[in-house]
Amino acid sequence: AALVGSGWDLGAYDQIVYLVDDAFGNRTPQGYTAGWAGGDIVWLRDIALERIGPLGHEIGHNLGLGHANLLGCTGPQPYDMSYSGCVPREYLDPFDAMGWSELRGQMSARNRELTGYSSAANLFEVVEDGVFWLPPIEIPFSGMQALKIRRAPGEWIYLEYRQPIGYDAISVPFIGGS
């Protein structure tokens, strides 16, 4: 109301990010500790800006994305095609801002496809055996950056090459660094 009263036309923006001072309390309007998104609005606590992923995570929700999960499997390998003994762990994909967003800034190839962030040239659907060269997904590129492989009807595996570049620089321990 204060913004509208000051002459701001909030309808002129696709996304509105409200930054809430930490003194406001430890939760956003919906009760979340770092942030919340809905429709075209994102609420973030000041402390969320100290980490690279929460803003991208919340805007990802506004673009229709769900959480990027980790599949936790037990039992002897190899696992069967139905993933018997495997349980999805919400939020725990460490390589996607829609997963463990505390330190992640990049979206996965799948989420880039879903949001329209990648062009059709960036994602190659594999239909036969071959050798493929993938540049790091963190670097803007006009050609192929990820592979999409059909595993079963309606099920895909996405392959991408990640390096500690840009937003992913903080992910070094997860991307082969020490």
mmCIF file of C-alpha atoms in Angstrom:
data_model
loop_
_atom_site.group_PDB
_atom_site.id
_atom_site.type_symbol
_atom_site.label_atom_id
_atom_site.label_comp_id
_atom_site.label_asym_id
_atom_site.label_seq_id
_atom_site.Cartn_x
_atom_site.Cartn_y
_atom_site.Cartn_z
ATOM 1 C CA ALA A 1 0.000 0.000 0.000
ATOM 2 C CA ALA A 2 2.892 2.361 0.782
ATOM 3 C CA LEU A 3 4.408 1.778 -2.658
ATOM 4 C CA VAL A 4 1.116 2.423 -4.468
ATOM 5 C CA GLY A 5 0.583 5.492 -2.287
ATOM 6 C CA SER A 6 4.003 6.748 -3.385
ATOM 7 C CA GLY A 7 2.985 6.515 -7.032
ATOM 8 C CA TRP A 8 4.426 3.109 -7.972
ATOM 9 C CA ASP A 9 2.450 1.154 -10.575
ATOM 10 C CA LEU A 10 2.976 -2.421 -9.373
ATOM 11 C CA GLY A 11 1.093 -3.734 -12.413
ATOM 12 C CA ALA A 12 3.985 -2.590 -14.603
ATOM 13 C CA TYR A 13 6.242 -5.353 -13.230
ATOM 14 C CA ASP A 14 6.296 -9.093 -13.976
ATOM 15 C CA GLN A 15 7.864 -9.943 -10.603
ATOM 16 C CA ILE A 16 7.982 -7.956 -7.385
ATOM 17 C CA VAL A 17 10.545 -8.833 -4.734
ATOM 18 C CA TYR A 18 9.893 -7.584 -1.222
ATOM 19 C CA LEU A 19 12.949 -7.555 0.995
ATOM 20 C CA VAL A 20 11.935 -7.839 4.628
ATOM 21 C CA ASP A 21 14.311 -6.610 7.315
ATOM 22 C CA ASP A 22 15.331 -9.393 9.667
ATOM 23 C CA ALA A 23 14.081 -7.274 12.568
ATOM 24 C CA PHE A 24 10.604 -7.855 11.078
ATOM 25 C CA GLY A 25 10.736 -11.375 12.435
ATOM 26 C CA ASN A 26 12.184 -14.706 11.536
ATOM 27 C CA ARG A 27 9.468 -15.677 9.074
ATOM 28 C CA THR A 28 7.883 -14.392 5.861
ATOM 29 C CA PRO A 29 4.089 -13.944 5.525
ATOM 30 C CA GLN A 30 3.589 -17.646 4.762
ATOM 31 C CA GLY A 31 5.815 -18.794 7.633
ATOM 32 C CA TYR A 32 8.972 -19.648 5.692
ATOM 33 C CA THR A 33 12.330 -18.744 7.155
ATOM 34 C CA ALA A 34 14.211 -17.552 4.029
ATOM 35 C CA GLY A 35 11.564 -16.672 1.487
ATOM 36 C CA TRP A 36 8.215 -17.293 -0.116
ATOM 37 C CA ALA A 37 6.831 -16.923 -3.626
ATOM 38 C CA GLY A 38 3.374 -16.856 -5.099
ATOM 39 C CA GLY A 39 1.926 -15.513 -8.316
ATOM 40 C CA ASP A 40 4.226 -12.628 -9.160
ATOM 41 C CA ILE A 41 5.493 -11.802 -5.665
ATOM 42 C CA VAL A 42 8.610 -12.923 -3.796
ATOM 43 C CA TRP A 43 9.215 -12.191 -0.115
ATOM 44 C CA LEU A 44 12.792 -12.563 1.105
ATOM 45 C CA ARG A 45 14.396 -11.928 4.457
ATOM 46 C CA ASP A 46 17.580 -9.839 4.445
ATOM 47 C CA ILE A 47 19.542 -12.864 5.600
ATOM 48 C CA ALA A 48 18.520 -14.748 2.451
ATOM 49 C CA LEU A 49 20.572 -12.310 0.374
ATOM 50 C CA GLU A 50 23.739 -13.529 2.092
ATOM 51 C CA ARG A 51 23.286 -16.780 0.192
ATOM 52 C CA ILE A 52 23.183 -17.002 -3.551
ATOM 53 C CA GLY A 53 20.241 -19.326 -4.175
ATOM 54 C CA PRO A 54 17.048 -18.231 -2.374
ATOM 55 C CA LEU A 55 16.058 -15.449 -4.803
ATOM 56 C CA GLY A 56 16.426 -17.729 -7.841
ATOM 57 C CA HIS A 57 14.628 -20.507 -5.948
ATOM 58 C CA GLU A 58 11.604 -18.350 -5.108
ATOM 59 C CA ILE A 59 11.375 -16.813 -8.586
ATOM 60 C CA GLY A 60 11.626 -20.382 -9.940
ATOM 61 C CA HIS A 61 8.420 -21.183 -8.045
ATOM 62 C CA ASN A 62 6.734 -18.189 -9.689
ATOM 63 C CA LEU A 63 7.800 -19.620 -13.056
ATOM 64 C CA GLY A 64 6.062 -22.909 -12.252
ATOM 65 C CA LEU A 65 8.968 -24.995 -10.938
ATOM 66 C CA GLY A 66 8.733 -27.431 -8.071
ATOM 67 C CA HIS A 67 11.536 -28.518 -5.788
ATOM 68 C CA ALA A 68 14.547 -30.389 -7.138
ATOM 69 C CA ASN A 69 14.814 -33.540 -5.075
ATOM 70 C CA LEU A 70 17.518 -36.085 -4.412
ATOM 71 C CA LEU A 71 16.742 -39.764 -4.870
ATOM 72 C CA GLY A 72 18.057 -41.626 -1.828
ATOM 73 C CA CYS A 73 18.552 -45.325 -2.508
ATOM 74 C CA THR A 74 19.465 -48.186 -0.212
ATOM 75 C CA GLY A 75 20.289 -51.780 -0.933
ATOM 76 C CA PRO A 76 22.693 -53.387 -3.353
ATOM 77 C CA GLN A 77 23.505 -51.781 -6.670
ATOM 78 C CA PRO A 78 22.613 -51.756 -9.470
ATOM 79 C CA TYR A 79 19.142 -50.455 -8.707
ATOM 80 C CA ASP A 80 16.262 -51.776 -10.761
ATOM 81 C CA MET A 81 14.384 -49.643 -13.292
ATOM 82 C CA SER A 82 11.557 -48.972 -10.824
ATOM 83 C CA TYR A 83 13.989 -47.659 -8.191
ATOM 84 C CA SER A 84 12.891 -50.195 -5.566
ATOM 85 C CA GLY A 85 14.187 -49.066 -2.189
ATOM 86 C CA CYS A 86 14.616 -45.447 -3.307
ATOM 87 C CA VAL A 87 12.909 -42.468 -1.668
ATOM 88 C CA PRO A 88 12.812 -38.878 -2.969
ATOM 89 C CA ARG A 89 14.305 -36.372 -0.513
ATOM 90 C CA GLU A 90 12.671 -32.981 -1.000
ATOM 91 C CA TYR A 91 14.979 -29.994 -1.522
ATOM 92 C CA LEU A 92 18.183 -32.035 -1.399
ATOM 93 C CA ASP A 93 19.427 -31.835 -5.010
ATOM 94 C CA PRO A 94 22.703 -29.978 -4.405
ATOM 95 C CA PHE A 95 23.092 -28.988 -8.076
ATOM 96 C CA ASP A 96 19.932 -26.959 -8.621
ATOM 97 C CA ALA A 97 18.630 -23.717 -7.126
ATOM 98 C CA MET A 98 15.243 -25.452 -6.821
ATOM 99 C CA GLY A 99 16.859 -28.018 -4.536
ATOM 100 C CA TRP A 100 19.325 -27.077 -1.879
ATOM 101 C CA SER A 101 19.222 -23.379 -2.700
ATOM 102 C CA GLU A 102 21.247 -22.152 0.251
ATOM 103 C CA LEU A 103 24.431 -22.174 -1.814
ATOM 104 C CA ARG A 104 23.254 -22.906 -5.347
ATOM 105 C CA GLY A 105 22.488 -20.329 -8.001
ATOM 106 C CA GLN A 106 22.249 -22.277 -11.257
ATOM 107 C CA MET A 107 19.184 -24.119 -12.511
ATOM 108 C CA SER A 108 19.520 -27.620 -13.920
ATOM 109 C CA ALA A 109 19.157 -28.256 -17.646
ATOM 110 C CA ARG A 110 15.674 -29.683 -16.993
ATOM 111 C CA ASN A 111 14.499 -26.591 -15.136
ATOM 112 C CA ARG A 112 16.062 -24.331 -17.740
ATOM 113 C CA GLU A 113 13.998 -26.160 -20.348
ATOM 114 C CA LEU A 114 10.788 -25.903 -18.296
ATOM 115 C CA THR A 115 11.148 -22.142 -17.765
ATOM 116 C CA GLY A 116 12.203 -21.404 -21.339
ATOM 117 C CA TYR A 117 15.578 -20.096 -20.145
ATOM 118 C CA SER A 118 17.425 -22.376 -22.577
ATOM 119 C CA SER A 119 16.897 -22.212 -26.297
ATOM 120 C CA ALA A 120 16.059 -25.302 -28.315
ATOM 121 C CA ALA A 121 19.690 -25.286 -29.522
ATOM 122 C CA ASN A 122 20.956 -25.699 -25.922
ATOM 123 C CA LEU A 123 19.250 -29.050 -25.328
ATOM 124 C CA PHE A 124 19.877 -32.047 -27.575
ATOM 125 C CA GLU A 125 17.526 -35.020 -27.485
ATOM 126 C CA VAL A 126 19.629 -38.150 -27.877
ATOM 127 C CA VAL A 127 17.999 -40.765 -30.115
ATOM 128 C CA GLU A 128 21.022 -42.922 -30.963
ATOM 129 C CA ASP A 129 24.470 -43.771 -29.631
ATOM 130 C CA GLY A 130 27.113 -41.138 -30.143
ATOM 131 C CA VAL A 131 29.924 -39.072 -28.712
ATOM 132 C CA PHE A 132 28.891 -35.646 -27.482
ATOM 133 C CA TRP A 133 30.899 -32.608 -26.373
ATOM 134 C CA LEU A 134 29.238 -30.444 -23.735
ATOM 135 C CA PRO A 135 30.617 -27.067 -22.693
ATOM 136 C CA PRO A 136 29.997 -25.959 -19.092
ATOM 137 C CA ILE A 137 26.326 -25.105 -18.614
ATOM 138 C CA GLU A 138 27.296 -21.991 -16.627
ATOM 139 C CA ILE A 139 28.721 -20.226 -19.697
ATOM 140 C CA PRO A 140 26.270 -18.639 -22.182
ATOM 141 C CA PHE A 141 26.499 -20.618 -25.406
ATOM 142 C CA SER A 142 24.447 -20.714 -28.586
ATOM 143 C CA GLY A 143 24.842 -24.455 -29.147
ATOM 144 C CA MET A 144 24.250 -27.729 -27.322
ATOM 145 C CA GLN A 145 24.885 -27.597 -23.553
ATOM 146 C CA ALA A 146 22.871 -30.527 -22.243
ATOM 147 C CA LEU A 147 21.619 -33.920 -23.364
ATOM 148 C CA LYS A 148 18.077 -35.215 -22.882
ATOM 149 C CA ILE A 149 17.837 -38.996 -22.980
ATOM 150 C CA ARG A 150 14.545 -40.919 -22.888
ATOM 151 C CA ARG A 151 14.726 -43.540 -20.167
ATOM 152 C CA ALA A 152 11.134 -44.770 -20.410
ATOM 153 C CA PRO A 153 7.856 -43.315 -21.727
ATOM 154 C CA GLY A 154 7.490 -39.917 -20.082
ATOM 155 C CA GLU A 155 10.792 -40.266 -18.190
ATOM 156 C CA TRP A 156 13.976 -38.451 -19.128
ATOM 157 C CA ILE A 157 17.539 -38.211 -17.900
ATOM 158 C CA TYR A 158 19.295 -34.883 -18.395
ATOM 159 C CA LEU A 159 23.082 -34.708 -18.621
ATOM 160 C CA GLU A 160 24.989 -31.470 -18.215
ATOM 161 C CA TYR A 161 28.592 -30.508 -17.521
ATOM 162 C CA ARG A 162 29.040 -28.337 -14.429
ATOM 163 C CA GLN A 163 32.116 -26.366 -13.407
ATOM 164 C CA PRO A 164 32.831 -23.952 -10.533
ATOM 165 C CA ILE A 165 31.981 -20.900 -12.676
ATOM 166 C CA GLY A 166 29.762 -17.938 -11.794
ATOM 167 C CA TYR A 167 26.988 -18.941 -9.407
ATOM 168 C CA ASP A 168 28.376 -22.469 -9.301
ATOM 169 C CA ALA A 169 31.799 -21.237 -8.090
ATOM 170 C CA ILE A 170 30.577 -21.725 -4.525
ATOM 171 C CA SER A 171 29.707 -25.355 -5.374
ATOM 172 C CA VAL A 172 33.366 -26.386 -5.758
ATOM 173 C CA PRO A 173 33.206 -29.140 -3.083
ATOM 174 C CA PHE A 174 30.308 -30.730 -4.976
ATOM 175 C CA ILE A 175 31.829 -30.361 -8.443
ATOM 176 C CA GLY A 176 35.095 -32.193 -7.962
ATOM 177 C CA GLY A 177 36.895 -29.547 -5.933
ATOM 178 C CA SER A 178 38.195 -29.904 -2.435
#
